[in-house]
Short mmCIF file of C-alpha atoms in Angstrom, two decimals:
data_model
loop_
_atom_site.label_atom_id
_atom_site.label_comp_id
_atom_site.label_asym_id
_atom_site.label_seq_id
_atom_site.Cartn_x
_atom_site.Cartn_y
_atom_site.Cartn_z
CA MET C 1 74.70 85.48 79.87
CA ILE C 2 75.55 82.03 78.58
CA ARG C 3 77.31 79.66 80.95
CA ILE C 4 78.40 76.07 80.38
CA GLY C 5 78.80 74.57 83.84
CA ASN C 6 80.53 77.47 85.53
CA VAL C 7 82.44 78.60 82.45
CA LEU C 8 81.34 81.88 80.94
CA VAL C 9 81.14 81.77 77.14
CA SER C 10 79.93 83.88 74.24
CA PRO C 11 78.51 82.86 70.86
CA GLY C 12 80.52 83.83 67.80
CA GLU C 13 83.36 83.06 65.44
CA GLY C 14 86.41 81.89 67.41
CA GLY C 15 90.13 82.36 66.93
CA VAL C 16 90.23 86.07 67.77
CA TYR C 17 93.09 85.76 70.26
CA GLY C 18 93.54 81.99 70.61
CA GLU C 19 90.68 81.62 73.08
CA ARG C 20 89.49 78.12 73.99
CA MET C 21 86.29 76.81 72.41
CA LEU C 22 83.70 74.84 74.31
CA GLU C 23 80.78 73.14 72.56
CA GLY C 24 81.03 75.70 69.76
CA TYR C 25 81.12 78.68 72.10
CA ARG C 26 84.04 81.01 72.87
CA VAL C 27 85.36 80.75 76.43
CA TRP C 28 85.49 84.18 78.11
CA ASP C 29 88.42 84.12 80.52
CA PRO C 30 88.00 86.09 83.77
CA TYR C 31 91.76 86.44 84.23
CA ARG C 32 92.09 88.24 80.92
CA SER C 33 88.86 90.20 80.92
CA LYS C 34 87.50 92.25 83.79
CA PHE C 35 84.00 92.05 82.37
CA ALA C 36 84.14 88.25 82.51
CA ALA C 37 85.42 88.45 86.09
CA TYR C 38 82.47 90.67 86.97
CA TYR C 39 80.02 88.06 85.72
CA LEU C 40 81.75 85.14 87.40
CA LEU C 41 81.68 87.04 90.68
CA GLY C 42 77.91 87.32 90.51
CA GLY C 43 77.40 90.47 88.42
CA GLU C 44 73.81 90.68 87.29
CA LEU C 45 73.76 93.18 84.45
CA GLU C 46 72.74 91.13 81.41
CA LEU C 47 73.99 91.93 77.90
CA GLU C 48 70.88 91.92 75.70
CA PRO C 49 70.78 91.22 71.93
CA GLY C 50 69.32 94.65 71.13
CA MET C 51 71.82 96.70 73.12
CA ARG C 52 74.01 99.46 71.73
CA VAL C 53 77.23 99.81 73.68
CA LEU C 54 79.90 102.48 73.96
CA TYR C 55 83.15 100.79 74.93
CA LEU C 56 85.84 103.17 76.23
CA GLY C 57 89.39 101.80 76.34
CA ALA C 58 88.86 99.05 73.80
CA ALA C 59 92.58 98.13 73.61
CA ASN C 60 93.27 95.03 71.48
CA GLY C 61 89.62 94.21 71.17
CA THR C 62 89.59 90.94 73.10
CA THR C 63 86.84 91.88 75.54
CA VAL C 64 85.19 93.95 72.80
CA SER C 65 84.84 90.82 70.68
CA HIS C 66 83.00 89.01 73.47
CA VAL C 67 80.69 91.95 74.12
CA ALA C 68 80.00 92.15 70.38
CA ASP C 69 78.94 88.49 70.45
CA TYR C 70 76.08 89.42 72.75
CA VAL C 71 74.85 92.86 71.68
CA GLU C 72 73.70 94.67 68.56
CA THR C 73 76.39 97.34 68.08
CA VAL C 74 79.61 98.23 69.90
CA TYR C 75 81.26 101.62 69.48
CA ALA C 76 84.85 100.82 70.45
CA VAL C 77 86.99 103.82 71.40
CA GLU C 78 90.75 103.45 71.69
CA PHE C 79 93.48 106.07 71.65
CA ALA C 80 96.82 104.27 71.22
CA PRO C 81 97.92 103.36 67.68
CA ARG C 82 99.45 99.97 68.42
CA PRO C 83 96.37 98.31 70.00
CA MET C 84 94.21 100.16 67.45
CA GLN C 85 95.88 98.12 64.70
CA ASP C 86 94.65 94.93 66.35
CA LEU C 87 91.24 96.38 67.07
CA LEU C 88 90.77 97.25 63.39
CA GLU C 89 91.48 93.63 62.51
CA VAL C 90 88.89 92.43 65.03
CA ALA C 91 86.38 94.96 63.72
CA ARG C 92 86.99 93.85 60.14
CA ARG C 93 85.72 90.37 61.00
CA ARG C 94 82.83 91.43 63.25
CA LYS C 95 80.30 93.52 61.45
CA ASN C 96 78.81 95.09 64.58
CA ILE C 97 81.94 96.81 65.89
CA VAL C 98 82.56 100.46 65.01
CA PRO C 99 86.26 101.17 65.68
CA ILE C 100 86.92 104.77 66.71
CA MET C 101 90.40 106.13 67.24
CA ALA C 102 89.96 108.93 69.73
CA ASP C 103 90.64 110.00 73.30
CA ALA C 104 87.86 109.02 75.73
CA ASN C 105 88.71 112.23 77.59
CA ARG C 106 87.56 114.25 74.55
CA PRO C 107 84.08 113.02 73.64
CA TYR C 108 83.65 115.86 71.13
CA GLU C 109 86.18 114.06 68.90
CA TYR C 110 83.79 111.17 68.31
CA ALA C 111 80.43 112.81 69.02
CA PRO C 112 79.65 113.19 65.27
CA PHE C 113 79.62 109.37 65.01
CA MET C 114 77.66 108.49 68.13
CA GLU C 115 74.08 107.52 68.70
CA GLY C 116 72.47 107.11 72.10
CA VAL C 117 73.62 103.90 73.82
CA ASP C 118 72.14 101.53 76.42
CA LEU C 119 75.45 100.75 78.06
CA ILE C 120 78.75 102.51 78.56
CA TYR C 121 81.58 100.18 79.50
CA GLN C 122 84.74 101.94 80.62
CA ASP C 123 88.15 100.37 81.26
CA VAL C 124 90.84 103.04 80.96
CA ALA C 125 94.14 103.37 82.81
CA GLN C 126 93.83 107.07 83.58
CA PRO C 127 93.94 109.12 86.77
CA ASP C 128 90.62 110.90 86.14
CA GLN C 129 88.38 107.91 85.44
CA ILE C 130 85.32 109.47 87.05
CA GLY C 131 85.72 112.66 85.01
CA ILE C 132 85.97 110.64 81.81
CA ALA C 133 82.83 108.69 82.68
CA GLU C 134 80.91 111.90 83.42
CA LYS C 135 81.93 113.49 80.14
CA ASN C 136 80.59 110.47 78.26
CA LEU C 137 77.21 110.35 79.99
CA ILE C 138 75.89 112.58 77.20
CA PHE C 139 75.72 109.43 75.04
CA LEU C 140 73.84 107.34 77.61
CA LYS C 141 70.08 106.93 77.22
CA PRO C 142 67.91 107.52 80.31
CA GLY C 143 67.65 104.22 82.16
CA GLY C 144 70.90 103.07 80.55
CA HIS C 145 73.83 101.65 82.49
CA LEU C 146 77.42 102.59 83.12
CA VAL C 147 79.90 99.85 83.97
CA LEU C 148 83.11 101.40 85.25
CA MET C 149 86.09 99.16 85.82
CA LEU C 150 87.96 101.31 88.32
CA LYS C 151 91.72 100.80 88.26
CA THR C 152 92.49 102.21 91.68
CA ARG C 153 96.24 102.09 91.08
CA SER C 154 95.89 104.36 88.06
CA VAL C 155 94.05 106.93 90.15
CA ASP C 156 96.80 107.10 92.77
CA VAL C 157 99.25 104.34 93.68
CA ARG C 158 99.90 105.79 97.09
CA ARG C 159 96.33 105.71 98.35
CA ASP C 160 94.40 102.85 99.82
CA PRO C 161 92.29 101.28 97.02
CA ALA C 162 89.23 101.17 99.30
CA ASP C 163 89.39 104.97 99.75
CA VAL C 164 89.72 105.51 96.01
CA VAL C 165 86.66 103.37 95.35
CA GLU C 166 84.65 105.13 98.03
CA GLU C 167 85.50 108.51 96.52
CA ALA C 168 84.56 107.25 93.06
CA ARG C 169 81.23 105.98 94.32
CA ALA C 170 80.48 109.32 95.94
CA GLY C 171 81.43 111.17 92.74
CA LEU C 172 79.31 108.96 90.51
CA SER C 173 76.24 109.04 92.73
CA GLN C 174 75.89 112.78 92.11
CA HIS C 175 74.60 112.09 88.62
CA LEU C 176 73.75 108.39 88.67
CA ASP C 177 72.30 105.66 90.88
CA VAL C 178 75.08 103.32 91.91
CA VAL C 179 73.44 99.89 91.87
CA ASP C 180 76.38 97.55 92.34
CA LEU C 181 79.97 97.65 93.53
CA ARG C 182 82.13 94.58 93.26
CA TRP C 183 85.83 93.97 93.84
CA LEU C 184 87.36 91.81 91.14
CA GLU C 185 89.54 89.68 93.45
CA PRO C 186 90.94 87.10 92.89
CA TYR C 187 91.04 87.71 89.13
CA HIS C 188 92.27 91.33 89.10
CA HIS C 189 93.91 93.06 92.04
CA ASP C 190 92.86 96.51 93.22
CA HIS C 191 90.16 96.72 90.56
CA ALA C 192 86.51 97.30 91.30
CA ALA C 193 83.48 97.14 89.03
CA ILE C 194 81.01 99.95 89.68
CA VAL C 195 77.63 99.63 87.98
CA CYS C 196 75.38 102.69 87.74
CA THR C 197 72.01 103.47 86.22
CA ARG C 198 71.10 106.76 84.63
CA ARG C 199 68.02 108.27 86.21
CA GLY C 200 65.18 108.06 83.77
CA MET H 1 70.39 124.37 66.13
CA LEU H 2 72.69 123.01 63.48
CA GLN H 3 73.95 119.50 64.23
CA ARG H 4 76.93 118.28 62.24
CA TYR H 5 77.13 114.51 61.94
CA TRP H 6 79.35 112.19 59.96
CA PHE H 7 76.70 111.58 57.30
CA GLY H 8 75.53 115.15 56.90
CA ASP H 9 74.22 118.35 58.50
CA LEU H 10 70.90 118.65 60.26
CA ASP H 11 68.91 121.73 61.26
CA GLU H 12 65.33 123.06 61.39
CA GLN H 13 65.05 123.17 57.61
CA GLY H 14 65.97 119.50 57.34
CA CYS H 15 68.91 117.40 56.46
CA ARG H 16 71.70 117.67 53.91
CA GLY H 17 73.44 114.36 53.25
CA ALA H 18 77.15 114.36 52.43
CA GLY H 19 77.16 111.46 50.00
CA THR H 20 77.95 107.78 50.36
CA ASP H 21 81.62 107.61 49.45
CA PRO H 22 83.51 106.45 52.59
CA ALA H 23 86.74 108.22 51.63
CA ALA H 24 84.96 111.55 51.06
CA LEU H 25 82.91 111.14 54.25
CA ALA H 26 86.07 110.41 56.23
CA LYS H 27 87.73 113.51 54.85
CA ARG H 28 84.74 115.60 55.81
CA ALA H 29 84.40 113.99 59.24
CA ALA H 30 88.02 114.86 60.08
CA THR H 31 87.11 118.55 59.80
CA LEU H 32 83.99 118.45 62.00
CA ARG H 33 84.15 120.43 65.24
CA THR H 34 81.45 119.63 67.73
CA GLY H 35 80.36 121.88 70.55
CA MET H 36 79.11 119.65 73.34
CA GLU H 37 76.66 122.17 74.86
CA SER H 38 73.93 121.70 72.26
CA TYR H 39 74.97 118.27 71.09
CA ILE H 40 72.33 115.60 70.51
CA PRO H 41 73.36 111.98 69.77
CA ILE H 42 72.47 110.66 66.33
CA GLU H 43 69.29 108.76 65.62
CA TRP H 44 70.26 106.53 62.75
CA GLU H 45 66.81 106.88 61.18
CA THR H 46 67.78 110.46 60.36
CA ALA H 47 70.46 109.15 57.99
CA ARG H 48 67.81 106.99 56.33
CA ASP H 49 65.38 109.89 55.97
CA CYS H 50 68.29 111.91 54.63
CA GLY H 51 68.66 109.35 51.85
CA VAL H 52 72.22 108.36 52.80
CA VAL H 53 71.35 104.75 53.67
CA ARG H 54 68.36 102.44 53.29
CA ASP H 55 68.42 100.47 56.53
CA ARG H 56 70.23 99.94 59.83
CA GLU H 57 72.65 97.43 58.33
CA GLU H 58 73.74 99.86 55.65
CA TYR H 59 74.07 102.60 58.25
CA ILE H 60 76.47 100.59 60.43
CA ASP H 61 78.41 99.31 57.39
CA LEU H 62 79.01 102.81 56.07
CA LEU H 63 79.86 104.18 59.51
CA ARG H 64 82.36 101.36 60.02
CA ALA H 65 83.97 102.08 56.67
CA VAL H 66 84.32 105.77 57.52
CA CYS H 67 85.69 105.16 61.03
CA THR H 68 88.14 102.52 59.81
CA THR H 69 89.48 104.86 57.13
CA LEU H 70 89.91 107.61 59.72
CA ALA H 71 91.63 105.28 62.19
CA ARG H 72 94.06 103.99 59.55
CA LYS H 73 95.00 107.56 58.70
CA LYS H 74 95.56 108.45 62.35
CA ILE H 75 97.70 105.36 62.92
CA ALA H 76 99.82 106.23 59.89
CA ILE H 77 100.36 109.75 61.24
CA ALA H 78 101.30 108.45 64.68
CA TYR H 79 103.89 106.11 63.17
CA GLN H 80 105.26 108.70 60.81
CA SER H 81 107.45 110.53 63.28
CA ARG H 82 111.04 109.36 63.33
CA ASP H 83 111.11 108.79 67.08
CA VAL H 84 108.67 105.88 66.86
CA GLU H 85 111.15 103.68 65.04
CA LEU H 86 114.01 104.79 67.29
CA LEU H 87 111.93 103.52 70.20
CA GLN H 88 111.79 100.04 68.73
CA MET H 89 115.49 100.16 67.79
CA VAL H 90 116.68 100.95 71.29
CA ARG H 91 114.39 98.36 72.84
CA MET H 92 115.76 95.76 70.45
CA LEU H 93 119.28 96.81 71.39
CA ASP H 94 118.65 96.34 75.10
CA GLU H 95 117.00 93.00 74.42
CA LEU H 96 120.02 91.91 72.37
CA ASP H 97 122.27 92.77 75.32
CA ASN H 98 120.18 90.55 77.54
CA VAL H 99 120.20 87.66 75.13
CA ILE H 100 123.93 87.87 74.45
CA ASN H 101 124.73 87.91 78.17
CA LEU H 102 122.50 84.96 78.90
CA LEU H 103 123.88 82.91 76.02
CA SER H 104 127.52 83.63 76.77
CA GLU H 105 127.18 82.81 80.47
CA ARG H 106 125.54 79.53 79.57
CA ALA H 107 128.17 78.76 76.92
CA ALA H 108 130.94 79.47 79.45
CA GLU H 109 129.39 77.03 81.90
CA TRP H 110 129.16 74.40 79.21
CA TYR H 111 132.77 74.98 78.15
CA GLN H 112 134.04 74.52 81.71
CA VAL H 113 132.40 71.11 81.87
CA THR H 114 134.06 69.91 78.65
CA ASN H 115 137.39 71.26 79.79
CA PRO H 116 138.09 70.25 83.41
CA ALA H 117 141.36 72.17 83.64
CA PHE H 118 139.82 75.46 82.57
CA SER H 119 139.05 78.23 85.04
CA ARG H 120 138.31 81.92 84.64
CA LYS H 121 139.95 82.77 87.95
CA TYR H 122 143.11 84.93 87.94
CA ARG H 123 142.76 85.65 84.24
CA TYR H 124 141.17 88.71 82.88
CA LEU H 125 138.35 86.99 81.05
CA PRO H 126 135.18 89.03 80.78
CA ALA H 127 132.14 87.34 79.24
CA LYS H 128 132.88 89.26 76.05
CA LYS H 129 136.08 87.31 75.39
CA MET H 130 134.65 83.90 76.17
CA PRO H 131 133.02 83.13 72.80
CA GLY H 132 136.41 83.48 71.10
CA ILE H 133 138.05 81.02 73.48
CA ILE H 134 135.19 78.59 73.17
CA LYS H 135 135.24 78.74 69.40
CA ARG H 136 138.86 77.69 69.37
CA GLY H 137 138.51 74.98 72.02
CA ALA H 138 135.17 73.40 71.34
CA ARG H 139 133.49 71.35 68.69
CA GLY H 140 129.93 70.58 67.61
CA GLY H 141 126.94 72.30 69.19
CA LEU H 142 128.95 74.41 71.58
CA ALA H 143 131.14 75.81 68.78
CA ASP H 144 128.02 76.58 66.77
CA VAL H 145 126.56 78.46 69.71
CA ALA H 146 129.78 80.44 70.20
CA ASP H 147 129.75 81.31 66.52
CA GLU H 148 126.19 82.52 66.79
CA ILE H 149 126.97 84.64 69.88
CA ASP H 150 129.81 86.26 67.97
CA ARG H 151 127.50 87.09 65.12
CA LEU H 152 124.90 88.51 67.51
CA ALA H 153 127.60 90.69 69.08
CA GLY H 154 128.32 92.06 65.61
CA VAL H 155 124.65 92.75 65.04
CA ARG H 156 124.55 94.50 68.37
CA SER H 157 127.40 96.88 67.70
CA ARG H 158 126.09 97.80 64.26
CA LEU H 159 122.65 98.45 65.73
CA MET H 160 124.23 100.54 68.48
CA ARG H 161 125.84 102.83 65.92
CA GLU H 162 122.54 103.09 64.10
CA VAL H 163 120.71 103.99 67.31
CA SER H 164 123.29 106.65 68.11
CA ALA H 165 123.05 108.18 64.66
CA ARG H 166 119.26 108.17 64.69
CA ALA H 167 119.18 109.72 68.16
CA ASP H 168 121.50 112.51 66.99
CA GLU H 169 119.04 113.21 64.22
CA VAL H 170 115.79 112.91 66.19
CA MET H 171 116.93 114.57 69.42
CA PRO H 172 120.08 116.60 68.68
CA ASN H 173 120.14 118.63 71.89
CA VAL H 174 119.47 115.80 74.32
CA SER H 175 122.03 113.64 72.50
CA ALA H 176 124.61 116.41 72.71
CA LEU H 177 124.18 116.52 76.49
CA ILE H 178 124.27 112.80 77.34
CA GLY H 179 125.15 110.95 74.15
CA GLY H 180 122.89 109.26 71.62
CA LEU H 181 122.57 105.91 73.35
CA VAL H 182 121.45 107.20 76.74
CA ALA H 183 119.24 109.75 74.99
CA ALA H 184 117.55 106.94 73.10
CA ARG H 185 117.04 104.99 76.33
CA LEU H 186 115.37 108.01 77.93
CA LEU H 187 113.12 108.26 74.91
CA SER H 188 112.24 104.59 75.16
CA ARG H 189 111.37 104.90 78.84
CA ALA H 190 109.26 108.01 78.26
CA GLY H 191 107.48 106.38 75.33
CA GLY H 192 108.12 109.08 72.74
CA LEU H 193 109.61 112.50 72.16
CA SER H 194 106.35 114.36 72.79
CA THR H 195 105.97 112.64 76.18
CA LEU H 196 109.59 113.28 77.09
CA ALA H 197 109.24 116.94 76.13
CA ARG H 198 106.31 117.29 78.53
CA MET H 199 108.14 115.80 81.48
CA PRO H 200 109.55 117.92 84.30
CA GLY H 201 113.25 117.60 85.04
CA SER H 202 112.55 115.79 88.29
CA THR H 203 110.76 113.01 86.40
CA ILE H 204 113.54 112.69 83.84
CA GLN H 205 116.02 112.46 86.71
CA VAL H 206 114.44 109.27 88.03
CA LEU H 207 113.26 107.71 84.75
CA GLY H 208 114.30 104.08 84.92
CA SER H 209 114.43 103.88 88.70
CA GLU H 210 110.69 103.45 89.12
CA GLN H 211 111.08 100.63 91.60
CA ALA H 212 113.15 102.74 94.00
CA LEU H 213 110.89 105.74 93.43
CA PHE H 214 107.66 103.96 94.27
CA SER H 215 109.17 102.18 97.24
CA HIS H 216 110.17 105.65 98.42
CA LEU H 217 106.70 107.09 97.84
CA ARG H 218 105.01 104.14 99.53
CA GLY H 219 107.08 104.80 102.58
CA GLY H 220 110.42 104.92 104.24
CA THR H 221 113.21 104.23 101.77
CA PRO H 222 115.45 107.05 100.55
CA PRO H 223 114.51 108.59 97.20
CA PRO H 224 116.51 107.58 94.10
CA LYS H 225 119.05 110.15 92.91
CA HIS H 226 119.15 108.99 89.32
CA GLY H 227 117.73 106.49 86.87
CA ILE H 228 118.87 106.03 83.30
CA ILE H 229 120.95 109.21 83.40
CA PHE H 230 123.32 107.39 85.78
CA GLN H 231 124.71 105.77 82.63
CA HIS H 232 126.17 109.09 81.64
CA ARG H 233 129.78 109.47 82.74
CA ARG H 234 129.29 112.85 84.39
CA VAL H 235 126.83 111.25 86.80
CA HIS H 236 128.55 107.96 87.56
CA ASN H 237 132.03 109.51 87.64
CA ALA H 238 130.96 112.30 89.97
CA PRO H 239 132.06 112.03 93.61
CA ARG H 240 129.36 110.49 95.77
CA GLU H 241 128.52 113.62 97.70
CA VAL H 242 127.72 115.69 94.59
CA ARG H 243 126.27 112.94 92.42
CA GLY H 244 122.71 113.85 93.35
CA ARG H 245 123.34 117.47 92.46
CA VAL H 246 124.88 116.62 89.10
CA ALA H 247 121.95 114.34 88.31
CA ARG H 248 119.46 117.04 89.23
CA VAL H 249 121.11 119.79 87.17
CA LEU H 250 121.66 117.46 84.23
CA ALA H 251 118.02 116.34 84.32
CA ALA H 252 116.80 119.93 84.44
CA LYS H 253 118.87 120.77 81.36
CA LEU H 254 117.68 117.60 79.64
CA ALA H 255 114.08 118.67 80.13
CA ILE H 256 114.81 121.93 78.33
CA ALA H 257 116.80 120.12 75.64
CA ALA H 258 113.92 117.69 75.03
CA ARG H 259 111.55 120.62 74.49
CA LEU H 260 113.98 122.26 72.08
CA ASP H 261 114.21 118.96 70.19
CA TYR H 262 110.48 118.52 70.07
CA TYR H 263 109.50 122.04 69.09
CA ARG H 264 112.54 123.17 67.08
CA GLY H 265 114.33 119.96 66.13
CA VAL H 266 117.71 121.59 65.52
CA LEU H 267 120.88 121.95 67.53
CA VAL H 268 120.91 125.07 69.72
CA PRO H 269 124.59 125.83 70.49
CA GLU H 270 123.96 128.80 72.83
CA PHE H 271 121.80 126.65 75.08
CA LEU H 272 124.24 123.75 74.98
CA ASP H 273 127.31 125.84 75.95
CA ASP H 274 125.48 127.30 78.90
CA ALA H 275 124.05 123.93 79.95
CA GLN H 276 127.42 122.14 79.75
CA LYS H 277 128.95 124.87 81.94
CA ARG H 278 126.20 124.57 84.55
CA ILE H 279 126.50 120.78 84.67
CA ASP H 280 130.28 120.95 85.05
CA GLU H 281 129.91 123.44 87.90
CA ALA H 282 127.53 121.11 89.67
CA GLY H 283 130.22 118.42 89.68
CA VAL H 284 132.76 120.56 91.52
CA VAL H 285 133.24 119.54 95.15
CA ALA H 286 133.26 122.60 97.36
#
């Protein structure tokens, strides 16, 4: 990952959402993007130039645009029409984003478009985030990674976030090796990044 | 096993490409049904060997064109339903209310400063009447502002009638039970008619009182009896001791009405008569 001082940046055409530029690079703000927060908090999973990425919960395409700066292809899945409008605009300008309007809970809707990917990045505000991740593992190559941004408050507002994360970790480790677990404080409250590797 | 992909079909005999026209490919892709049991992710080289594309760049370009076409179509369908615009209308209406209130309070403060003898005490002077008084008594910027507030109030009442009419059309049964405006607000809170139709009565009952509800769930505080539906006269006019019951019965009937609206879309008089009777009974103090 490219850092200037301790600012995380990405290479690419700026002006996607009014982000700041620094020495010709796009500043990747940890308060807006959980992925950026993960890196600034010491996350070690590098985005490589050859990677193919499945991005679940692409929303307006702000984080997607930064990921696309680093990797080869991003399959960006989003369900809601309003953010999809913005995502299409981002994808129009970045030739390595494939915008897919579908429900991440129903992988069969976009399976006819998918190739095997090296990384699944998931950031969805749904109760069954672990179930969604498991359903999408079919697209992950052996040895590939899953980065799950767990929104504990979407799972259940009444439960202690630490319990929710523990349960998620237990669920994921049935099929995957959990290699990293990181709370995203102070940038995002009650969110944790869980990084897993698919057994090869 | 036959694998159906966006660029063509693939089985033991080989591959049949489906052409290179994005519009045609999108049309075909919309009809594909994939069973996940025997599914294998695409290897893009297959599309090359199939003769659909020449290299990786062409593959991604064509795929992007197909997916974009599909997404645009889906967005258009999602926006087509009449309730989507009603949602924006009612949100604009509530925002207008906010703005008008803020502006008229501020204008009233300003007016008092320019007019030391003026006071709102012991006169029936709601914020609504203030712009008129200010317009007569003030000059310059303040008069301009009062003018503008007046105009906004006009915009607001016209929009309100529009919202009511649209709600009657989009959700006839719900509107018949609690009036177009409150019906539209419920819709706005739920996020759409299909979502509202899937909600249980108990959720509809407390729509709009999320703060009280979650503070109750987190611990301690009493549960809310009503949210948006409090705005309906039969709830806020009901005696305190039966207000919860009226809200509950009304919400239960609203849930049914929302489903009728979503799946049938026409007024159902038999249901409405029965529902009105039940709601009235709930308001009777024993």
